[in-house]
Coordinates of C-alpha atoms in Angstrom, one line a residue:
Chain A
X1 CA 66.9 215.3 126.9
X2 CA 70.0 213.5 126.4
X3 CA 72.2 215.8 123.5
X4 CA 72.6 212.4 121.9
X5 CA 68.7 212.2 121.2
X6 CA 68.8 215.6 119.2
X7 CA 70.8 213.6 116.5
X8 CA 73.5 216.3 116.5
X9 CA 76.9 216.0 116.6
X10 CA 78.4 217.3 119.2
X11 CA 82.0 218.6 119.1
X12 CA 85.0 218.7 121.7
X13 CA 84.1 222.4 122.9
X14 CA 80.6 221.8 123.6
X15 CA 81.6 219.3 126.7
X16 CA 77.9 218.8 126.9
X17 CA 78.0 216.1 129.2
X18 CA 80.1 217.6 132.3
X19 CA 79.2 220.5 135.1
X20 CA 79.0 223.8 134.2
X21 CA 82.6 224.6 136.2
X22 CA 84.3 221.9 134.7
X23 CA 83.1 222.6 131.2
X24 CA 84.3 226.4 131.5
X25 CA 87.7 225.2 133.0
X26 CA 88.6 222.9 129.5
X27 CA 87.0 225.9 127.4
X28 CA 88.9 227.9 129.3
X29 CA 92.7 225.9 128.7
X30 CA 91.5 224.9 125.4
X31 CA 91.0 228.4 124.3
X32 CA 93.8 229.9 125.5
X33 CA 96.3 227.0 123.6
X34 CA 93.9 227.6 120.3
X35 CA 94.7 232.1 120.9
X36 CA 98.2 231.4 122.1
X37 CA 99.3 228.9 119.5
X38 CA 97.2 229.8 116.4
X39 CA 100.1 230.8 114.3
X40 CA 101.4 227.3 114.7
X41 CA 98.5 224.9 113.9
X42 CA 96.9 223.3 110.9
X43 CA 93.0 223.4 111.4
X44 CA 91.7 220.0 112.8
X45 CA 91.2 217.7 109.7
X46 CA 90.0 214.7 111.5
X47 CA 87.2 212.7 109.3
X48 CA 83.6 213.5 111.1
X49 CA 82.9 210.5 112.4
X50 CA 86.3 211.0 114.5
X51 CA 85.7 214.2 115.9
X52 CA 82.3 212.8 116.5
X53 CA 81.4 209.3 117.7
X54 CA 79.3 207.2 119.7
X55 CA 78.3 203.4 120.4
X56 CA 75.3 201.7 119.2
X57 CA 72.8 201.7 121.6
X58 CA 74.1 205.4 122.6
X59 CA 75.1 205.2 126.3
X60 CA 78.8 205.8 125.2
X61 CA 79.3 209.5 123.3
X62 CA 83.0 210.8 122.9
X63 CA 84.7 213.9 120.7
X64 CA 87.9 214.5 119.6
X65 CA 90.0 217.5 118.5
X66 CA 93.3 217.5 116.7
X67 CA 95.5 219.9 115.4
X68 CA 98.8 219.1 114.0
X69 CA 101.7 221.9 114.2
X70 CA 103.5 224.0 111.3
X71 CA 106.4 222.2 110.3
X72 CA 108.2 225.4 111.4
X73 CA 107.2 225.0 114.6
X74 CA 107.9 223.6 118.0
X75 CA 104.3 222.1 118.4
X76 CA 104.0 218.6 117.3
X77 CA 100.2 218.1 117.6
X78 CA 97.5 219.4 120.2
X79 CA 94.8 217.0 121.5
X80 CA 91.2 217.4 123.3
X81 CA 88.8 214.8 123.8
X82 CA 86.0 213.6 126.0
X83 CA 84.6 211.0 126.5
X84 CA 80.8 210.1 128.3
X85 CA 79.6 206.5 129.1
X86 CA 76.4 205.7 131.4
X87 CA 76.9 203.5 133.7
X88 CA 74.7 200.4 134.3
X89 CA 74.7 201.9 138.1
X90 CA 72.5 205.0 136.9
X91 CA 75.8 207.2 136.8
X92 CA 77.8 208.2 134.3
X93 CA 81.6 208.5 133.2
X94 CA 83.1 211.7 132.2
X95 CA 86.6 211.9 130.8
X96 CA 87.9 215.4 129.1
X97 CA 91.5 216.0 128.4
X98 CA 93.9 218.0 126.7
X99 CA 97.3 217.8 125.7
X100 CA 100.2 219.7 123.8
X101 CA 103.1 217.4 122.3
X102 CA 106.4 219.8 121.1
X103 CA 108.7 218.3 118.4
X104 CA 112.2 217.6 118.3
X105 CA 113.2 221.4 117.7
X106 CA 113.2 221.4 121.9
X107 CA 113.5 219.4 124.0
X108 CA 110.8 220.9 126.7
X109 CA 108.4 219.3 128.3
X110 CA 104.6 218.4 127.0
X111 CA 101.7 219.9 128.6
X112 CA 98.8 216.9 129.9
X113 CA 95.5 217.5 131.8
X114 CA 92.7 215.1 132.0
X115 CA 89.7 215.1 134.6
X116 CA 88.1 211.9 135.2
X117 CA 84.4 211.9 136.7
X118 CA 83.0 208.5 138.1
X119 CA 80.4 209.5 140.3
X120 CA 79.1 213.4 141.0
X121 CA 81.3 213.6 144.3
X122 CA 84.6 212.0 143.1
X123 CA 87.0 212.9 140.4
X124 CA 90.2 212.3 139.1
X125 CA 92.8 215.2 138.2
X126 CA 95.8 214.7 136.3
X127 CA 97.9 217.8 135.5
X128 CA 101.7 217.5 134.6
X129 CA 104.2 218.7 132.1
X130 CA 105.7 215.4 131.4
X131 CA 109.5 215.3 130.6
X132 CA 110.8 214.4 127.2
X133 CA 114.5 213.3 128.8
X134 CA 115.6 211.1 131.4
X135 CA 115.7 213.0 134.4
X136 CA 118.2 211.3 136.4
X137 CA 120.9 211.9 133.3
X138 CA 119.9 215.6 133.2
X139 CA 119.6 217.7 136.6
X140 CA 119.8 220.9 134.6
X141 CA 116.3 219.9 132.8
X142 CA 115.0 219.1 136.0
X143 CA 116.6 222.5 137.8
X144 CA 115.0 224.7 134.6
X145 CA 111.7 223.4 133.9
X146 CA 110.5 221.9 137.3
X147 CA 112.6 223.7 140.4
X148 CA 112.9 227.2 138.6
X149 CA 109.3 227.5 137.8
X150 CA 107.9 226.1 141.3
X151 CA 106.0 224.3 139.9
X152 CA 105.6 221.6 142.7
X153 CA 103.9 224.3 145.0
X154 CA 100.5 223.7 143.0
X155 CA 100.8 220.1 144.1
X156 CA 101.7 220.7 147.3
X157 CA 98.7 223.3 147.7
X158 CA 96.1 220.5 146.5
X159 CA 97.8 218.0 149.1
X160 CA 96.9 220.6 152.0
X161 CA 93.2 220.3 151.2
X162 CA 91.3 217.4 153.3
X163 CA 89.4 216.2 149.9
X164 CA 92.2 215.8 148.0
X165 CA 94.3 212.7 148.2
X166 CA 97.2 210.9 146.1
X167 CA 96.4 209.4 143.0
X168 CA 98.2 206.0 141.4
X169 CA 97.4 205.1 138.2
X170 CA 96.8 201.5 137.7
X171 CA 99.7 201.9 134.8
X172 CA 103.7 202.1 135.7
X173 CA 104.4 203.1 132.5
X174 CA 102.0 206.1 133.1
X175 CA 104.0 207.0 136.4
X176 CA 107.0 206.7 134.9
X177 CA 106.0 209.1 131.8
X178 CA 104.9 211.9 134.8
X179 CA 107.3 214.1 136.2
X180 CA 108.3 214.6 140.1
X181 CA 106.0 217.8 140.5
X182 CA 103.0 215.8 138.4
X183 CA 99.6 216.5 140.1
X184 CA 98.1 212.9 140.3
X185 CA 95.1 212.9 142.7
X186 CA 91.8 212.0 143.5
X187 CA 89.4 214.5 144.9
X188 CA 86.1 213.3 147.2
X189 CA 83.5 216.2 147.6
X190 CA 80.1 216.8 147.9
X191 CA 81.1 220.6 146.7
X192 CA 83.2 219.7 143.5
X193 CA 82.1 222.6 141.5
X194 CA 83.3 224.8 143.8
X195 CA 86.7 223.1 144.3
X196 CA 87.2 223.2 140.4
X197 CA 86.4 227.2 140.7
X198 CA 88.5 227.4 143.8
X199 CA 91.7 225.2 143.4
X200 CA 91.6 223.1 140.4
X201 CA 91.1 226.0 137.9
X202 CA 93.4 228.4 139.2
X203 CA 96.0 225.7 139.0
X204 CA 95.2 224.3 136.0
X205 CA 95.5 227.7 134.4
X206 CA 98.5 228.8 136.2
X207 CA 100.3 225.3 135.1
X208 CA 99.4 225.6 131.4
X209 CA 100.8 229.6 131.4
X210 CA 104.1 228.3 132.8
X211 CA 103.9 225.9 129.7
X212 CA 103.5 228.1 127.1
X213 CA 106.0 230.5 128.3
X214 CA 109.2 228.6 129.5
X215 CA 108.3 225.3 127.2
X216 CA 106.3 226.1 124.0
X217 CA 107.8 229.7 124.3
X218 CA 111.2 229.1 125.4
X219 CA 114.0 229.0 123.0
X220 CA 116.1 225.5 123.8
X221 CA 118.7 224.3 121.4
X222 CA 119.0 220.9 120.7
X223 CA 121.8 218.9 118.6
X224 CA 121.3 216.9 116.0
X225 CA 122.3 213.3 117.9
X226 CA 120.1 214.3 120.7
X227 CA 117.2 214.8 118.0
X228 CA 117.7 211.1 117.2
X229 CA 117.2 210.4 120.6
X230 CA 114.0 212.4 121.3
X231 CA 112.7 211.2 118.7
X232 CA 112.8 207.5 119.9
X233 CA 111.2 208.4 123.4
X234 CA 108.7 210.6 122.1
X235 CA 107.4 207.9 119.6
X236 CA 107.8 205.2 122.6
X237 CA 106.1 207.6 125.0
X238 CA 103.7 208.3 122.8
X239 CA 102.6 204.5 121.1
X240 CA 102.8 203.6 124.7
X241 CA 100.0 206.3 126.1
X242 CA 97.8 205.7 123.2
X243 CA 98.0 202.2 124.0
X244 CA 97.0 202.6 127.4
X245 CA 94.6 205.1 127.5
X246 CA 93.0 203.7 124.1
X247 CA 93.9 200.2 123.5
X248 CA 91.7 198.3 125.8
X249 CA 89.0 201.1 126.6
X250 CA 87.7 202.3 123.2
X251 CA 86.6 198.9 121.4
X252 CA 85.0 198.2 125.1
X253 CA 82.8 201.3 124.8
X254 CA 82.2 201.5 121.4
X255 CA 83.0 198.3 119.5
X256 CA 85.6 197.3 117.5
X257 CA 84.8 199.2 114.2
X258 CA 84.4 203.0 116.1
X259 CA 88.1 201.8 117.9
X260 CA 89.5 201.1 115.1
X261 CA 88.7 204.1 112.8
X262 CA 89.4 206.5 115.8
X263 CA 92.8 204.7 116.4
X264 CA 93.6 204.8 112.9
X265 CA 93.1 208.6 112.9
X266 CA 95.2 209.0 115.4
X267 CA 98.0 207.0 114.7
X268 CA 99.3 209.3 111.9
X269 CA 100.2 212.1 114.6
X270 CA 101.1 209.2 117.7
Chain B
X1 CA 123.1 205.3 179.9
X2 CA 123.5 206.7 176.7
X3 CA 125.9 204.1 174.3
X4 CA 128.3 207.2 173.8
X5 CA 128.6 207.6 177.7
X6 CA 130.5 204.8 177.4
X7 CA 133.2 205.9 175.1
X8 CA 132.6 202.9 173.2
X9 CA 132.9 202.9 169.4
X10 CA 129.4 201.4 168.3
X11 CA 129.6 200.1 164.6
X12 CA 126.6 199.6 161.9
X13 CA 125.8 196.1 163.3
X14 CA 124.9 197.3 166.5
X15 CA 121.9 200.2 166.0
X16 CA 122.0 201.1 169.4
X17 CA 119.5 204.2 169.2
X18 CA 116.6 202.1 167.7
X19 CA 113.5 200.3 169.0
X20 CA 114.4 196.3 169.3
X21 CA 111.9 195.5 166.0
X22 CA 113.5 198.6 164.3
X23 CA 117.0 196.8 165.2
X24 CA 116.0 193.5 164.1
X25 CA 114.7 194.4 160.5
X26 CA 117.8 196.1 159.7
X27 CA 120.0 193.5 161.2
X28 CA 118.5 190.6 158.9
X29 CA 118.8 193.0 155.8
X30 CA 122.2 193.3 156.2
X31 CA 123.0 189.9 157.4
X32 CA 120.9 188.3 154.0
X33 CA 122.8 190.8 151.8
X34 CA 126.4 190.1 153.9
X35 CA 125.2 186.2 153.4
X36 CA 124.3 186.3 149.5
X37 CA 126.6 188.5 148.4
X38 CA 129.3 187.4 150.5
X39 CA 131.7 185.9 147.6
X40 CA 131.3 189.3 145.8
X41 CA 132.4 191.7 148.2
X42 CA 135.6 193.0 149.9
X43 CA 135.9 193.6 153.7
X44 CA 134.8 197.3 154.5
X45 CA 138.0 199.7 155.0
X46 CA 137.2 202.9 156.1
X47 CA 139.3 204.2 158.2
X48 CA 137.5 203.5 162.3
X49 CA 136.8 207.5 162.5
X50 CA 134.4 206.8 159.3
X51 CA 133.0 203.7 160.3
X52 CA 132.0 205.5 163.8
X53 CA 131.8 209.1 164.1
X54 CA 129.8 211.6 166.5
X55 CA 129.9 215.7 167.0
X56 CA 131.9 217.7 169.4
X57 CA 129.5 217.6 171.8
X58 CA 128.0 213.7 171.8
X59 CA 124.9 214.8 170.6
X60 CA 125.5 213.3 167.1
X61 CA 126.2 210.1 166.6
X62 CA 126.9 208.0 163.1
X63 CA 127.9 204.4 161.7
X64 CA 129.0 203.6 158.2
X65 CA 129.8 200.1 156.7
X66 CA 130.6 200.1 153.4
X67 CA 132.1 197.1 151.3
X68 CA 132.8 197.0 147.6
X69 CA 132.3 194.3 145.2
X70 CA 134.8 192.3 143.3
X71 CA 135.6 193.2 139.9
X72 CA 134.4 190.2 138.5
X73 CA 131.1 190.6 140.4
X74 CA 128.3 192.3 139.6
X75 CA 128.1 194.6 142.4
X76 CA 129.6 197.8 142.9
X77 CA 129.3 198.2 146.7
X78 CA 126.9 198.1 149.4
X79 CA 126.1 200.5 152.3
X80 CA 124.8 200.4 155.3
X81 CA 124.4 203.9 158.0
X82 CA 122.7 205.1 160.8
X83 CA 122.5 208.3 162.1
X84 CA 121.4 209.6 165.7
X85 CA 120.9 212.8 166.7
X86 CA 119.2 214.5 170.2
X87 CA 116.9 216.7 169.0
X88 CA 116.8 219.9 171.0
X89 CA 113.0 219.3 171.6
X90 CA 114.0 216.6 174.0
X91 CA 113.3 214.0 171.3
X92 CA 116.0 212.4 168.9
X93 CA 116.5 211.9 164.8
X94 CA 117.1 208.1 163.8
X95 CA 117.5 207.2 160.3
X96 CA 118.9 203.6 159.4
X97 CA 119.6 202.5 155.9
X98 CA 120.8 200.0 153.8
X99 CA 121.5 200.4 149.8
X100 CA 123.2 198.0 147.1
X101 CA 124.8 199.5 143.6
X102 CA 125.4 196.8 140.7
X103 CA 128.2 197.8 138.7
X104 CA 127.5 198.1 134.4
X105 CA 128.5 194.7 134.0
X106 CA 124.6 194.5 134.5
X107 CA 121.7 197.4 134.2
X108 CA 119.8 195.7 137.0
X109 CA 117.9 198.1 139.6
X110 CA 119.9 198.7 142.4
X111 CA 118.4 198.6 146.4
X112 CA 117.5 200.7 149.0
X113 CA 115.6 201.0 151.9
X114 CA 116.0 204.3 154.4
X115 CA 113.6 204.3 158.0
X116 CA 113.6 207.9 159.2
X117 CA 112.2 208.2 162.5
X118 CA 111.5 211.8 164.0
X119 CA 109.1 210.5 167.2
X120 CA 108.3 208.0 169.6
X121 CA 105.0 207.4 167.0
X122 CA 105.8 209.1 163.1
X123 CA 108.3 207.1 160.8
X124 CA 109.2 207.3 157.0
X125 CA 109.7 204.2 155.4
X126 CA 111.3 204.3 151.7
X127 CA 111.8 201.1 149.9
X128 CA 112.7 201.0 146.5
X129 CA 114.8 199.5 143.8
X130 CA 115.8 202.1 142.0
X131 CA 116.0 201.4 138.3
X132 CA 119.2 202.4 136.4
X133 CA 117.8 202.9 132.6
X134 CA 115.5 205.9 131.5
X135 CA 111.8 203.5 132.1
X136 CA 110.2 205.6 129.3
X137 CA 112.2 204.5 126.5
X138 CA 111.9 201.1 128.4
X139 CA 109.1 199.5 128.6
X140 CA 110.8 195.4 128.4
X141 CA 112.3 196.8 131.5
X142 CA 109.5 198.1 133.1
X143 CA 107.8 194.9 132.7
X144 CA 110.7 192.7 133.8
X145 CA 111.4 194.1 137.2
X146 CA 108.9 196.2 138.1
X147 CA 105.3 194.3 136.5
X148 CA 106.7 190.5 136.5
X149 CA 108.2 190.9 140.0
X150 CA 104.5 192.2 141.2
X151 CA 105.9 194.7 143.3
X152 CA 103.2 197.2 143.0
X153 CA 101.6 194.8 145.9
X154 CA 103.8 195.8 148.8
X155 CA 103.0 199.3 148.0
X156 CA 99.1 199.0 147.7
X157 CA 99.5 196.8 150.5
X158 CA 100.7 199.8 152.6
X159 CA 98.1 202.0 150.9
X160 CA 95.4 200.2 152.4
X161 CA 96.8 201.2 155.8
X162 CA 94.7 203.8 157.6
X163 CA 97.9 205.2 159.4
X164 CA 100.0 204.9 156.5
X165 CA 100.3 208.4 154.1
X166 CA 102.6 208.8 150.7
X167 CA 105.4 210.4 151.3
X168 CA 107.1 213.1 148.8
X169 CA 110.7 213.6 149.3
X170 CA 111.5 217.6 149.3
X171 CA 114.1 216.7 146.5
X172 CA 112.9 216.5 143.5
X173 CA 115.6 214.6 142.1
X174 CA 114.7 211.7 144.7
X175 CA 111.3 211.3 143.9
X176 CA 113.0 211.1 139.5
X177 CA 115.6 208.9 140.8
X178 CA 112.8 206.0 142.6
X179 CA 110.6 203.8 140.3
X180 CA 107.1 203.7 139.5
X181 CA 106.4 201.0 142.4
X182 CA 108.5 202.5 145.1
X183 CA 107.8 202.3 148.7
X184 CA 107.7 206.7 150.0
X185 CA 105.4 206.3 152.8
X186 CA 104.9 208.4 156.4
X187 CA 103.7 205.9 159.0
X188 CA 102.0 207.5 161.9
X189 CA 101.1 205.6 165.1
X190 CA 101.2 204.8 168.2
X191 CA 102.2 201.1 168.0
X192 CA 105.2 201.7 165.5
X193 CA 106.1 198.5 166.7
X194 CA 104.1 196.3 165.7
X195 CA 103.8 198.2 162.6
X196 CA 107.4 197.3 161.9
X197 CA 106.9 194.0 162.9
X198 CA 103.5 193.2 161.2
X199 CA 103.6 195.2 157.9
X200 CA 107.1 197.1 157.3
X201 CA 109.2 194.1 158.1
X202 CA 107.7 191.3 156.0
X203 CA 107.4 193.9 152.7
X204 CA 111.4 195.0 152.9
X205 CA 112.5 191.1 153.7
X206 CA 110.3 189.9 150.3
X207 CA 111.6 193.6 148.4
X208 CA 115.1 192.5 149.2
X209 CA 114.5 188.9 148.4
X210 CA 112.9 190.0 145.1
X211 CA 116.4 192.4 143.9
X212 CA 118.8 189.2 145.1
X213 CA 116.9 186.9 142.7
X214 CA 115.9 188.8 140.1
X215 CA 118.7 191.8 139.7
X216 CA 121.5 190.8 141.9
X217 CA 121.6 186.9 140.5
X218 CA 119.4 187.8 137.3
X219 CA 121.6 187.5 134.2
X220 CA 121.6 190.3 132.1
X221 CA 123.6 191.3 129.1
X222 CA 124.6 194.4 128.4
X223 CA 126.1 195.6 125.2
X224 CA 129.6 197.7 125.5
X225 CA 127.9 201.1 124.0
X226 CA 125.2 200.5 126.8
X227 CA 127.8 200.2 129.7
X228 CA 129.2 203.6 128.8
X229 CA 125.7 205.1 129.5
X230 CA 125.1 203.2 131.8
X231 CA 128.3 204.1 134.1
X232 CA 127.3 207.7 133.0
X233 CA 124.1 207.9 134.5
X234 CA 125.3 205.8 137.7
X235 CA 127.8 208.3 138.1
X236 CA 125.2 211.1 138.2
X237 CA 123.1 209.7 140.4
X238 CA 125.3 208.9 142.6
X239 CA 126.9 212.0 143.0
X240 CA 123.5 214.1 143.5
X241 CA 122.1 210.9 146.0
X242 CA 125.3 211.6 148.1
X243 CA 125.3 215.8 147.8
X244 CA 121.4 216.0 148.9
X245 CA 121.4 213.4 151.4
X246 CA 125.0 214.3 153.2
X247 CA 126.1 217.5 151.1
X248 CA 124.2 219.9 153.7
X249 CA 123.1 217.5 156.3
X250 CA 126.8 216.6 157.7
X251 CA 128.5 219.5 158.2
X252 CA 125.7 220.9 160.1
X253 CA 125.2 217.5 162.1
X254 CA 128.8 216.8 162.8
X255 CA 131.1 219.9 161.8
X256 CA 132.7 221.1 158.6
X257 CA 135.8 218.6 159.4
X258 CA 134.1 215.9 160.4
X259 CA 132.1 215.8 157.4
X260 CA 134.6 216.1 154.9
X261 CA 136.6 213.0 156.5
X262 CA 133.4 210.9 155.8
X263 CA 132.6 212.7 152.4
X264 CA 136.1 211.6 151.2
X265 CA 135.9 208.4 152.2
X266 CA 132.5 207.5 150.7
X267 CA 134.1 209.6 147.8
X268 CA 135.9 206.4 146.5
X269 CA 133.2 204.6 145.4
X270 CA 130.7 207.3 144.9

């Protein structure tokens, strides 16, 4: 009964592997970038076995959706992916994620959300708009983007609830990429479909309208030296991330070959 | 039977508000640092009325040692306070801390440690060395003093502690200012003590140990283009650490004259 035994392929907005809440959440975000931004994108023309792709013996299923921006533009590339893998324990893993890069017309922050599912009761939430300067250097950035639009009062709401605790990624580099207001956190529930409906969603929605209207939506005007220089970090930033989150993982779950053709595809926009 | 009853001045060395292990801990910081840095550093010069100051009515009381380093060291100063304060609750306000600044001769983190203590049983503990380039762009750094040195342990030692919480700093620009392995913890008990003694203690002695040998004695070389951003984003963060952690908190603490005597003095060097 497995959607992997129907032989079809399934793409990134069928998340046919994760609860009915949590699928409607990334529809949801992943919608409203497609309506909001659809003047800006080139359609996804990633080869079908990227969007599309699994292991050999079919316990490991994963999709991926890319579109790059206009040239005219302030959207680099947007990216949505899942990923499912049973576990030998009788569970399963369920990753789905969505990000927005800009380009060096602006300097504003990125948009990031990924939910990570090891077991029915626990997940992982990661929501931030990660900075694309050095924060320490630039209070003003930090003033605009992250004290002006409150944005640490959805962290500070999730911290108030007993099931949700502080999250630290095994990765420095990936707490360093994060900003101060970042929503890194681990939630323990027997009711997690109702605490994505409840908290998770609202925030999650709430967090991706501030991004589209003060960061994708805001006009910032950037010099041509400091160009140079976001340039630099956003290629280190982003050869770094894929190297993390991809590196190790993907020839793990689905062999060398899959890795390397899914990497491949990406590395034209990373 | 109060230290200020006494009319005596009581200077940084002494910590006379503190519990004995408290006292201890931040008596053998400053002593190792005084010790292994002593060929680098000038006697500290503030005027008496800076090193030792309290409010109009004794309910306020504060020590400051400061001592800058030699031009031909690598360090730019070092810092050591306490503050006391009788809390109108019947309780009382005791933060000690202890911070070392390299100068750009060297981009090496710098150090810091802060205890603030609000009651008998609830203390924050934040430990950290502080790194002085933008981590993103990086990564070598990242892994030399932050992955290499291992200190990630201390804090997932402290993690593991049941009465032992993160801690998020109300400013934002603290918690962008701190590295990925910093130490922002609340410790709640009611055997601080041997809290101090068992856990705290041990983790700030090896922290300390781990910025002398690596940072303070590490050779580094830094380019002349580098030292000019590098003295530019020292000089930022200095000047926001110093406005949000004495900008508001002295004037109301010890009056508006008071304060700027001290905020001049510490002007010099920040």
């Amino acid at each position: 009964k497995s959607p992997l035994q129907h032989g079809n392929r399934m793409a990134y907005m069928d998340f046919p592997y994760v609860s009915p809440s949590h699928k409607d959440l990334m529809v949801d975000l992943a919608s409203t970038l497609d309506t909001r931004l659809s003047s800006f994108l080139n359609p996804c023309n990633l080869p079908p076995d990227v969007q599309s792709y699994q292991n050999d013996t079919g316990t490991a299923h994963a999709a991926l959706h890319l579109r790059s921006g206009l040239h005219s533009s302030p959207i680099d590339f947007m990216l949505g992916s899942w990923l499912h893998c049973a576990l030998p324990t009788g569970g399963a893993l369920n990753i789905t994620s969505l990000s927005a890069y800009l380009n060096s017309s602006t300097d504003a922050p990125n948009f990031l959300i990924e939910l990570i599912q090891s077991s029915p009761t626990s997940m992982v939430l990661i929501l931030d708009l990660p900075p694309r300067v050095d924060l320490v250097l630039n209070p003003d950035y930090l003033k605009t983007f992250y004290q002006d639009t409150q944005l640490d009062q959805h962290r500070q709401h999730l911290d108030k609830l007993s099931e949700v605790k502080p999250y630290f990624s095994s990765s420095l580099y990936i707490r360093a990429v994060v900003s101060p207001t970042a929503i890194l956190v681990r939630i323990e529930t027997e009711r997690l479909e109702e605490m994505i409906e409840t908290h998770v969603g609202p925030i999650a929605k709430e967090v991706l309208k501030t991004w589209l209207d003060v960061c994708a939506f805001g006009e910032r005007v950037v010099g041509e030296s400091e160009r140079d220089w976001l340039r630099k970090r956003d290629d280190m930033s982003k050869s770094k991330t894929i190297e993390i989150d991809l590196g190790s993982n993907l020839p793990r779950l689905f062999g060398q070959e899959t890795a390397n053709r899914v990497l491949e595809a990406l590395k034209e926009v990373f």
